[in-house]
XYZ file of C-alpha atoms in Angstrom:
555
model
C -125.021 -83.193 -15.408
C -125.247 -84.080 -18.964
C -122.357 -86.089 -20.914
C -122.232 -88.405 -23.956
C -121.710 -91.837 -24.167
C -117.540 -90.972 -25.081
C -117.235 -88.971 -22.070
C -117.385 -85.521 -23.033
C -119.249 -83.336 -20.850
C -121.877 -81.399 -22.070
C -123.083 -79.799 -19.300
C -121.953 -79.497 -15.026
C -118.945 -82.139 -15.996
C -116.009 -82.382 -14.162
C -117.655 -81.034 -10.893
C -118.060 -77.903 -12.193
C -121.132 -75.995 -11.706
C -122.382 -74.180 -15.326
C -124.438 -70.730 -15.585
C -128.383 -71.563 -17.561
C -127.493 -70.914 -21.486
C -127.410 -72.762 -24.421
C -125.135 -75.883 -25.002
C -124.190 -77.589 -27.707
C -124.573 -81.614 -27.274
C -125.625 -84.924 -29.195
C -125.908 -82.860 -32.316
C -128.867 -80.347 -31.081
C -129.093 -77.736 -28.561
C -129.826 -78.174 -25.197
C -131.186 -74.938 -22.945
C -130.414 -75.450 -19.470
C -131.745 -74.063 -16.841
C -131.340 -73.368 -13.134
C -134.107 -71.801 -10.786
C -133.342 -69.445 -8.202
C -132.645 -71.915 -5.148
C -134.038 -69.701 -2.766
C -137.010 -67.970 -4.698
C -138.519 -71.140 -6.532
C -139.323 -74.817 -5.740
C -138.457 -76.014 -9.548
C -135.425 -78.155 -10.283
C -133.361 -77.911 -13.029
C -134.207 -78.911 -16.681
C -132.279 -79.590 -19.916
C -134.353 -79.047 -23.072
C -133.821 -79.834 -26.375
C -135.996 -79.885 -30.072
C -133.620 -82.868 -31.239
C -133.187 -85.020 -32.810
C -130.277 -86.389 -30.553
C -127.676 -88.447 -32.978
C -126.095 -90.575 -30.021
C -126.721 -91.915 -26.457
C -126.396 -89.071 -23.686
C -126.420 -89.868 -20.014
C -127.867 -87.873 -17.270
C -126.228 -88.014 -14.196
C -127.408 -86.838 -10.808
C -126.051 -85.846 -7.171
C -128.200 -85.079 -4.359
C -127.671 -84.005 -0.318
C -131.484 -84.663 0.243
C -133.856 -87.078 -0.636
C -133.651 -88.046 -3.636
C -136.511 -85.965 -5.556
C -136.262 -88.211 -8.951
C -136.372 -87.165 -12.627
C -139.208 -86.509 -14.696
C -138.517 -86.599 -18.811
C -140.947 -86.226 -21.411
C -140.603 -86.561 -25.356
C -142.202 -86.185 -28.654
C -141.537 -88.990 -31.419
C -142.775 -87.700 -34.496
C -145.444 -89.948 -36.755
C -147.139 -89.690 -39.810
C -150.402 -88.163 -39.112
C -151.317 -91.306 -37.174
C -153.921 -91.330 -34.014
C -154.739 -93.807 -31.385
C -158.304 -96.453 -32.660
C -160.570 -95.418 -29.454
C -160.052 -91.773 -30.359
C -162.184 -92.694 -33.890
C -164.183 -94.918 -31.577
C -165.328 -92.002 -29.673
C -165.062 -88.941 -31.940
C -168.394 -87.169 -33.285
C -168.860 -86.204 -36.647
C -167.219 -82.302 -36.940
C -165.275 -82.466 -33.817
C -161.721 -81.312 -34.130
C -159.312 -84.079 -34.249
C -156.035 -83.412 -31.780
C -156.787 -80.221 -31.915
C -157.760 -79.172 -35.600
C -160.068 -79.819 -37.841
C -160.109 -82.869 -41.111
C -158.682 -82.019 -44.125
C -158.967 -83.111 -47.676
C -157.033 -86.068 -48.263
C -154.760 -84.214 -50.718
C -153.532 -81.798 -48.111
C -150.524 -82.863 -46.130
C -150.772 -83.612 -42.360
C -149.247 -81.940 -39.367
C -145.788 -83.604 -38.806
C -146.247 -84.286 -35.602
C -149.135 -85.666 -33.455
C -149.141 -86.896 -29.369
C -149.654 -90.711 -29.164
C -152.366 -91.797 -27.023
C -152.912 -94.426 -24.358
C -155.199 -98.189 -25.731
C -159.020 -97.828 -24.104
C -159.091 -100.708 -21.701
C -162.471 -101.103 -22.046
C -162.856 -101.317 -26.276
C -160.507 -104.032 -25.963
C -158.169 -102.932 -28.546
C -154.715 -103.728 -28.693
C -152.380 -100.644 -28.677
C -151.421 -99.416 -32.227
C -152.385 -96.778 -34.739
C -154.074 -96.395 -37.335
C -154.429 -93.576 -40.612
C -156.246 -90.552 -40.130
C -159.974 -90.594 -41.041
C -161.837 -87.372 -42.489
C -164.999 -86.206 -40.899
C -167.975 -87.995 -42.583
C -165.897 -91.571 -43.074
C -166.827 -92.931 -39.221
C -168.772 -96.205 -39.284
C -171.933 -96.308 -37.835
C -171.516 -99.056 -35.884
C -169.503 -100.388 -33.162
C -166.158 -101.670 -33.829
C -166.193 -105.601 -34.673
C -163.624 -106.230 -31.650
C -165.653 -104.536 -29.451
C -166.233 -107.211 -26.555
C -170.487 -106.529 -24.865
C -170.738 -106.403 -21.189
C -171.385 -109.675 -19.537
C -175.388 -109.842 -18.310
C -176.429 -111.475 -15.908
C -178.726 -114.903 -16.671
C -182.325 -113.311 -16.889
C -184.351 -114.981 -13.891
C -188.186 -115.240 -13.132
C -188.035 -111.973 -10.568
C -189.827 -109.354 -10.120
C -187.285 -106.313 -10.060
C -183.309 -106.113 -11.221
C -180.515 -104.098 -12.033
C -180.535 -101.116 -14.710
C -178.382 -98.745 -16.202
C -179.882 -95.654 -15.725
C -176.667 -93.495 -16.819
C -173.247 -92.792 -16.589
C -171.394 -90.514 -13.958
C -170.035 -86.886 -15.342
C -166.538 -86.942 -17.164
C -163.711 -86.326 -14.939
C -162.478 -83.523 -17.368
C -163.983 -81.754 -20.357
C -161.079 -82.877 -22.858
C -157.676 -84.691 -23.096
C -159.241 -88.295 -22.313
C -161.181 -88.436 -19.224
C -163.328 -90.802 -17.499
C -166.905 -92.102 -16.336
C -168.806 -95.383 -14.889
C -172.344 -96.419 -15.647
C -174.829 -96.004 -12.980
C -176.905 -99.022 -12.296
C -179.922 -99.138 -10.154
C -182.825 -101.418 -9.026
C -185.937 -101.094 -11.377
C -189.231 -103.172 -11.636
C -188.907 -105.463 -14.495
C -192.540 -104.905 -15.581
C -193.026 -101.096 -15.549
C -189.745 -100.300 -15.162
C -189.739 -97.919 -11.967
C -187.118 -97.858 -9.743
C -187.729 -98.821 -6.390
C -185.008 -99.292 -3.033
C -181.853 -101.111 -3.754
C -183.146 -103.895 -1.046
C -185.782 -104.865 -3.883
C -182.406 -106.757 -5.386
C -180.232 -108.998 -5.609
C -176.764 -106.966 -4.447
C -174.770 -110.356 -5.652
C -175.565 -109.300 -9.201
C -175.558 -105.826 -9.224
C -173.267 -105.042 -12.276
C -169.538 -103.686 -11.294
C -168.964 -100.295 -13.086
C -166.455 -100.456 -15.128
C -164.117 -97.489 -16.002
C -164.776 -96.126 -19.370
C -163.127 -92.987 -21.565
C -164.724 -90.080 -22.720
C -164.202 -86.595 -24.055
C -160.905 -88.076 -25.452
C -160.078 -84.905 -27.921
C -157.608 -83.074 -26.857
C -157.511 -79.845 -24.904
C -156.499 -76.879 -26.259
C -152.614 -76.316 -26.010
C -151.099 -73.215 -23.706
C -148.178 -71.458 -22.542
C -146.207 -73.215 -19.207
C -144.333 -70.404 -18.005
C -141.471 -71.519 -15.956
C -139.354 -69.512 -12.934
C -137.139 -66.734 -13.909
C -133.550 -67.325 -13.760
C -131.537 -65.556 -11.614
C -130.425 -61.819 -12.575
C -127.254 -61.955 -15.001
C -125.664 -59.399 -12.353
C -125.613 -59.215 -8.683
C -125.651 -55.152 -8.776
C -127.000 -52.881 -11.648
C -129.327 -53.510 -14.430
C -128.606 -57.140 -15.375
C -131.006 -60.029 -17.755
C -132.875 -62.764 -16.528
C -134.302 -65.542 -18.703
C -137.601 -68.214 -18.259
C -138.516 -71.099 -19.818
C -141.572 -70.671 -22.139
C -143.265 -74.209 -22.982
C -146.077 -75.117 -25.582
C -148.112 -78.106 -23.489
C -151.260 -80.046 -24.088
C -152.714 -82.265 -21.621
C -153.985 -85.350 -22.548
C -154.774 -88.838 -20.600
C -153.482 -86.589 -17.453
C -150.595 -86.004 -18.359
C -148.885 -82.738 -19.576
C -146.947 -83.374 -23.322
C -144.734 -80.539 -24.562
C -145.399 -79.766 -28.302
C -144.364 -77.990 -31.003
C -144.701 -74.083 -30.560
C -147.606 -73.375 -33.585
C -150.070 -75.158 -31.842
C -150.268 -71.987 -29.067
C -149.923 -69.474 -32.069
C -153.731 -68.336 -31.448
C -151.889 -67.461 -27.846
C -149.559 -64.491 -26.742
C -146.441 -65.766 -26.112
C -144.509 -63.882 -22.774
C -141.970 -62.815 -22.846
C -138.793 -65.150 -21.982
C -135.885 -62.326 -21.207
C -136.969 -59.678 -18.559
C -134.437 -56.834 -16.883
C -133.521 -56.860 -13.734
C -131.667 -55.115 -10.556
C -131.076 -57.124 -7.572
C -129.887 -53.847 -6.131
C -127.451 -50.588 -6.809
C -123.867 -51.279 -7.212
C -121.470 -50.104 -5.271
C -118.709 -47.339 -6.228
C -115.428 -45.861 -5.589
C -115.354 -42.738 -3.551
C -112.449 -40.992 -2.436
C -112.912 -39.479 1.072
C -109.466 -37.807 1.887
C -107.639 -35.121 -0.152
C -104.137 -36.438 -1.302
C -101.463 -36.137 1.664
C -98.585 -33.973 1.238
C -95.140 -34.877 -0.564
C -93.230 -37.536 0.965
C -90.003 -35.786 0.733
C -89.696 -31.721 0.927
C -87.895 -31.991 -2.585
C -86.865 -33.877 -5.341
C -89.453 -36.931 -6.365
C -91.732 -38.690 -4.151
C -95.127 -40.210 -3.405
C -98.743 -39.159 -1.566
C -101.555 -41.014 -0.752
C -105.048 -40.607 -0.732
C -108.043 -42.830 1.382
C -110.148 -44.407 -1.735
C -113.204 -46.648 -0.101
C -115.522 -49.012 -1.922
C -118.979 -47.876 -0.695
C -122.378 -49.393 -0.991
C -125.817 -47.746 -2.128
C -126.069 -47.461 1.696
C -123.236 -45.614 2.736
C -121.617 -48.642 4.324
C -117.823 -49.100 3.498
C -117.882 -52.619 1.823
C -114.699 -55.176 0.211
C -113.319 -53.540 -2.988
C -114.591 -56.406 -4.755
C -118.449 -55.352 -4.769
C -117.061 -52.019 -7.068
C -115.384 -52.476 -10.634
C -111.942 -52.557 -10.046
C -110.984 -51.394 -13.255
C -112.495 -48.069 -12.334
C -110.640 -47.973 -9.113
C -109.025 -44.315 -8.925
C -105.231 -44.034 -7.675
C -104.866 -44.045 -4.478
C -101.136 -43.441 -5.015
C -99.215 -41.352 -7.233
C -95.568 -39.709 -7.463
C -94.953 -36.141 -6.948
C -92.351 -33.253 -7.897
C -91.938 -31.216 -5.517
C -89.020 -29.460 -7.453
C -85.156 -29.311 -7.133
C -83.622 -29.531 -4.286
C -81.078 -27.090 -4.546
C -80.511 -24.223 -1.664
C -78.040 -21.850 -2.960
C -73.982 -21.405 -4.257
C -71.215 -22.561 -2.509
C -67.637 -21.651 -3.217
C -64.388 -22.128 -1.864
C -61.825 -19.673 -1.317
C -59.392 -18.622 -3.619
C -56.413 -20.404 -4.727
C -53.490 -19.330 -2.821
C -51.044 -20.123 -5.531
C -51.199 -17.884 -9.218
C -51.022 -19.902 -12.596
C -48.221 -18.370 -13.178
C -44.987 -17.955 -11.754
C -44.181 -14.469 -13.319
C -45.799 -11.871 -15.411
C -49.963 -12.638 -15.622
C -52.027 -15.528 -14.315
C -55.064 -16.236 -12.746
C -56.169 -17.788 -9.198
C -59.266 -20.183 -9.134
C -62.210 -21.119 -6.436
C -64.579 -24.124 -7.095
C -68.146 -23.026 -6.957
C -71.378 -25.780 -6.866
C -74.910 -25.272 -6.294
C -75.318 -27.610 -3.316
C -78.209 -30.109 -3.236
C -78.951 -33.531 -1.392
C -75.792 -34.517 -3.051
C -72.871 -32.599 -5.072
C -74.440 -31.816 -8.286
C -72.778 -29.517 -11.216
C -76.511 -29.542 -13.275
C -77.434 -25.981 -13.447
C -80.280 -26.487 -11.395
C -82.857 -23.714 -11.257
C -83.478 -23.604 -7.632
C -79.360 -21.305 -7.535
C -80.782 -18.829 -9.814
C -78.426 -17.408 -12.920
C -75.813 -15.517 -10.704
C -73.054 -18.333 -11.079
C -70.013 -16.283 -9.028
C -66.956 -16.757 -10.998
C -64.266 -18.799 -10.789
C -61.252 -17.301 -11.938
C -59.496 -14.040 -11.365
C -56.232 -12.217 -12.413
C -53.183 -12.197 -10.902
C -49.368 -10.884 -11.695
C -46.397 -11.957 -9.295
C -43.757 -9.409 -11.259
C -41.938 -9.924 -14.456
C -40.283 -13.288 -15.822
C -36.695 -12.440 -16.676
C -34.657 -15.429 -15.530
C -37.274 -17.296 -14.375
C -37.770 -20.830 -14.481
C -41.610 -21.895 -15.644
C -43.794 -24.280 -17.349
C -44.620 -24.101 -21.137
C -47.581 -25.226 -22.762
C -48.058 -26.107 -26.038
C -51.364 -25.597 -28.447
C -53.643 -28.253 -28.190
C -54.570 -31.491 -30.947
C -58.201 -31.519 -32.257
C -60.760 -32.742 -30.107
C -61.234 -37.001 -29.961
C -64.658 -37.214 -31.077
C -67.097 -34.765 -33.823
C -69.571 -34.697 -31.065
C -70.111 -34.007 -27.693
C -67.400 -34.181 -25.131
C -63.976 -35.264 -25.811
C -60.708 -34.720 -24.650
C -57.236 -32.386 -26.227
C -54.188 -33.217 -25.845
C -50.749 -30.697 -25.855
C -47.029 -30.829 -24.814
C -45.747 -29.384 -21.379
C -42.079 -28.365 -20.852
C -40.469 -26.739 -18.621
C -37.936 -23.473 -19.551
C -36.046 -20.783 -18.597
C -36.884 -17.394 -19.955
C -34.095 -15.166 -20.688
C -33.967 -11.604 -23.343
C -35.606 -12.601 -26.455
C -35.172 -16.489 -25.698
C -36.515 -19.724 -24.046
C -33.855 -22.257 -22.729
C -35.311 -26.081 -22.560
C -34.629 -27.375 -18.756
C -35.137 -30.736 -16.928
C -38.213 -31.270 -15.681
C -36.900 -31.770 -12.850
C -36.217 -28.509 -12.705
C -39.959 -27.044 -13.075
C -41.095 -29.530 -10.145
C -41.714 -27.668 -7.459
C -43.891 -25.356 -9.859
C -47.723 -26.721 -10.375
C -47.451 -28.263 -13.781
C -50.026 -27.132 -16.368
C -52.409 -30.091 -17.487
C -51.510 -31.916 -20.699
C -55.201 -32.655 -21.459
C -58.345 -31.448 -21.451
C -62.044 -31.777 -21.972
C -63.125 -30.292 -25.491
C -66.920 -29.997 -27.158
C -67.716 -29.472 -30.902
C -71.259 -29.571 -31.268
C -74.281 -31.066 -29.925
C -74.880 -34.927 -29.999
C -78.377 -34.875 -28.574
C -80.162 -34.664 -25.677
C -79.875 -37.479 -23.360
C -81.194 -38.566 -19.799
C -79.649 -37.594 -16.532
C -80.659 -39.117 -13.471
C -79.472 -38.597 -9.426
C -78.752 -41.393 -6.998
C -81.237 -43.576 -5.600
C -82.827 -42.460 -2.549
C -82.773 -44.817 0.637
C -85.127 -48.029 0.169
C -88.482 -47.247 1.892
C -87.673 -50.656 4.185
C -84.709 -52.867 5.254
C -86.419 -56.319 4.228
C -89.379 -58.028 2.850
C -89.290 -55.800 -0.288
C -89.638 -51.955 -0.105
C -88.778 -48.932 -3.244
C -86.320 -46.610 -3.475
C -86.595 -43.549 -6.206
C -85.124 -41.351 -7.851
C -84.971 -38.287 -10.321
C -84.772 -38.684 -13.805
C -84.422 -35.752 -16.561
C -83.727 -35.292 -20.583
C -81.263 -32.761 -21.207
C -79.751 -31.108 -23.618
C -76.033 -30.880 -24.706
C -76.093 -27.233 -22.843
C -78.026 -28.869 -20.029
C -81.213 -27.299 -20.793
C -84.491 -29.241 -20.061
C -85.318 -31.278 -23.089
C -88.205 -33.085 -24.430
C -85.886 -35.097 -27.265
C -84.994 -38.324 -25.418
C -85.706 -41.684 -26.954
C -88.719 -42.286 -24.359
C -87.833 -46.597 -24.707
C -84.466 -45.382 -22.716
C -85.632 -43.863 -20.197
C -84.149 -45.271 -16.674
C -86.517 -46.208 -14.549
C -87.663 -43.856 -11.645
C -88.495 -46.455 -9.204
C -87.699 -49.814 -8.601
C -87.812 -52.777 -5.785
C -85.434 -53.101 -2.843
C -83.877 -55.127 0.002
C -87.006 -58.252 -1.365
C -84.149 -60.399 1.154
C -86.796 -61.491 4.178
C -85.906 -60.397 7.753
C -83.540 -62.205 9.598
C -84.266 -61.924 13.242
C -81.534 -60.914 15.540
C -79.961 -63.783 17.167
C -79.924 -63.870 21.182
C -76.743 -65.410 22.360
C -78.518 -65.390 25.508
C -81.499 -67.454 24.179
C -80.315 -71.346 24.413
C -82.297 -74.160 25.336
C -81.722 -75.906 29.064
C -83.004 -79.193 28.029
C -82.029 -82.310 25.551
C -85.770 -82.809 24.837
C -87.097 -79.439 24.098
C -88.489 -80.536 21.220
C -91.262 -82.484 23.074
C -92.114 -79.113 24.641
C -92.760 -77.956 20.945
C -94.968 -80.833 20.048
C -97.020 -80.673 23.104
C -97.866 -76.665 22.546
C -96.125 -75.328 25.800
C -94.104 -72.537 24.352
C -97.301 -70.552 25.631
C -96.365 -70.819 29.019
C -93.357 -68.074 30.465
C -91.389 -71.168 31.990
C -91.218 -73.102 29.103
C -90.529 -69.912 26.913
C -87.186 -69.286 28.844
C -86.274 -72.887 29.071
C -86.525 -74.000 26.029
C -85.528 -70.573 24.652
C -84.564 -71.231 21.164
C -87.110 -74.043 20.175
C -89.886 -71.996 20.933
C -88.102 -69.122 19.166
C -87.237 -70.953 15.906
C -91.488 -72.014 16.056
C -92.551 -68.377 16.680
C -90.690 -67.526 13.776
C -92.299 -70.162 11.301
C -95.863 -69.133 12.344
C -96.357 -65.816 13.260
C -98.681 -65.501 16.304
C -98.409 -68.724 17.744
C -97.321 -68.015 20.845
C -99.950 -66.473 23.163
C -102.609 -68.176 21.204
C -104.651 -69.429 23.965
């Protein structure tokens, strides 16, 4: 995990695992990234081109042992190089890499520091860049000679007959002298025994072939895939590195630009993806009219065949595996009563009426399509004989409707009189009592308001507890109850909605009582499995099985 020094996290903070991307940090970017665990033995990595402008802290956490950090970094110079790198550089070899330039042409920015020879003696430091044809021809000034050994009268010593092969053929290797025993005279060598082995020189370690090698690509693991299913991206980390001194230094990218770069994104498929299949044809109607619902089997299945958690397919894809249906109105035919036994009127002509409804689940006056056009009637004529004498109702014309619009109601004056030749005598009442009185009001319609919505009853909720649905049927119609497409859709009732969300009360056994004071001990201790505690501590173990649902018989 990477955070600053104020205790912002930067990367894996607050225990919170990251994806491999770019973060912004300590005023760079830092690329992290994470090897596939299972696929690759590399750790993790942060890595950054700087500079950083404050302190950042790395912080670790680790299961096994610990398997340490490794860093590296590049501090930038002015064209400077290590002394024994002049020391031991021949006229027209490159110089870290490239050639000398004219002094008038500016440097690279940025060159790798080197370790101090042991052996010249030198003390560590650096020193300006020297063009080819500037060397001096001799040996440095501080360069300390090898210690001899005091020359003796003897016939045969020690001699340095050459130096061992360079442990590598560039970035600062080494090599010892090879010393052997040689007639001091003709200078032949003869068996070691011939000398002294208390003054045979030591070999000491010295550099050579200290320019450096040439940079290359370090191709790190891929990532893993962006996806777990289906085409997906997967990223590597693509390194310019030089060796030098053995060790591997990253540097800037131009120094590999004589090599191909590969590529650092890649596609890739860990496998198919999985995907939605229905395998049953929808079910039939859940009720044999009016609105209801069917169902339909919809399976996530793998690239396999294998039925697999809906979470492996894209749920937003997910077809309905519900849906409401019409199966129509649920009308069945016209039903009337019989005919009033009583005429309107008491003399001369009236009518008799019958009340006639197309019969559904419920009552329903809509003209509902299911009774067909052939509404019987309702009224017909009748004449009980002429009126001379005769005591009867009298109705007066009606007022103008209560509203411009829609339904309203008329109102008129009722009275009751006798009719004799060519006049109408006023009576009580009283009198016209035992006659059916002619209504005083009545419904009345101008002209269309709109269409509005008309819905039925709700139907029974689909369950008695723990939340279940009840529906219903909702239509526009017209004025002249006509189906209608001209209803404000924002006030439209709803056609199904929640029920009965109260949760289930179990039924209370007056029978079921506990025998004991201490029944609650039997509840602690887990014996409510066991038939004789069940039924005598009845209603502990009861009130437990309640609160957690399959407890007893859990052994």
């Amino acid at each position: 995990a990477l955070r600053s020094r104020s205790g912002r996290s930067i990367i894996n903070g607050n225990w919170a695992i990251d994806r491999p991307g770019r973060y912004e940090g300590g005023g760079t970017m830092f690329t992290y990234r994470r090897p596939n665990e299972i696929s690759s033995t590399a750790g993790e990595s942060f890595l950054a081109d700087g500079p950083t402008n404050e302190v950042l802290d790395v912080y670790m956490i680790h299961q096994q042992p610990n398997p340490g950090i490794h860093y590296e970094y590049i501090i930038p110079g002015d064209n400077v190089i290590s002394p024994q790198l002049l020391a031991h550089r021949r006229p027209g070899e490159p110089l870290n890499g490239q050639l000398g330039m004219s002094e008038s042409t500016s440097h690279e920015d940025e060159d790798l520091r080197r370790e101090t020879d042991i052996l010249t003696g030198q003390s560590a430091g650096t020193f300006p860049v020297i063009q080819p044809g500037r060397f001096p021809s001799h040996q440095p000034e501080n360069q300390v000679p090898a210690v001899q050994p005091p020359r003796q009268n003897r016939e045969h010593n020690w001699k340095q007959v050459g130096k061992t092969e360079c442990t590598t053929t560039c970035g600062k290797g080494s090599q010892y002298p090879i010393f052997h025993c040689v007639n001091r005279i003709t200078h032949e060598e003869v068996p070691e025994g011939y000398c002294d082995s208390s003054t045979k020189p030591i070999p000491e370690e010295e550099a050579c072939n200290l320019f450096p090698c040439p940079a290359f690509w370090d191709i790190g693991e891929w990532s893993e895939c962006s996806k777990t299913c289906g085409l997906g991206m997967q990223h590597r980390q693509i390194l310019c590195r030089q060796i030098y001194a053995n060790r591997t230094l990253t540097v800037q990218q131009y120094r590999c630009q004589h090599l191909e770069k590969p590529d650092t994104t890649s596609t890739c498929q860990l496998k198919i993806c999985s995907e939605w299949q229905i395998r049953t044809e929808w079910t039939s109607c859940s009720v044999p009219c009016g609105v209801g619902q069917r169902t339909r089997d919809v399976k996530c299945v793998s690239n396999l065949g294998d039925i697999v958690d809906d979470e492996e397919c894209n749920m937003k894809l997910r077809p309905n595996d519900i849906e409401n249906c019409d199966m129509g109105p649920c009308a069945k035919s016209w039903f009337f009563t019989d005919w009033s036994d009583r005429c309107s009127a008491e003399c001369g002509d009236g009518i008799r009426t019958r009340s006639v409804v197309c019969m559904t689940n419920q009552v329903s006056s809509l003209p509902l399509e299911g009774c067909g056009n052939n509404r019987p009637l309702e009224t017909t004529p009748c004449n009980t004989g002429p009126c001379a004498g005769k005591v009867e109702w009298f109705a007066g014309g009606w007022t103008q409707c209560s509203t411009e619009c829609g339904s309203g109601t008329q109102q008129r004056e009722v009275i009751c009189v006798r009719k004799t030749e060519g006049n109408f005598d006023i009576l009580n009442p009283y009198e016209c009592s035992y006659l059916e009185k002619p209504p005083s009001q009545q419904s009345c319609y101008l002209k269309p308001c709109g269409s509005k919505w008309f819905h039925t009853e709700w139907s029974t909720c689909s369950k008695s507890c723990e939340g279940g649905f009840r529906v219903r049927e909702v239509r526009c119609l017209s004025d002249d109850m006509a189906a209608s497409t001209q209803c404000d859709p924002q006030l439209k009732p709803e056609e199904k909605e929640p029920c009965n969300i109260q949760d289930c009360v179990p039924e209370i056994d007056e029978n079921c009582k506990d025998k004991y004071y201490n029944c609650n001990v039997v509840v602690q201790a887990r014996l409510c499995v066991y038939t004789y505690y069940k039924t005598a501590c009845c209603a502990s173990c009861s009130r437990v099985a309640n609160r957690q649902p399959g407890f007893l018989g859990r052994r």
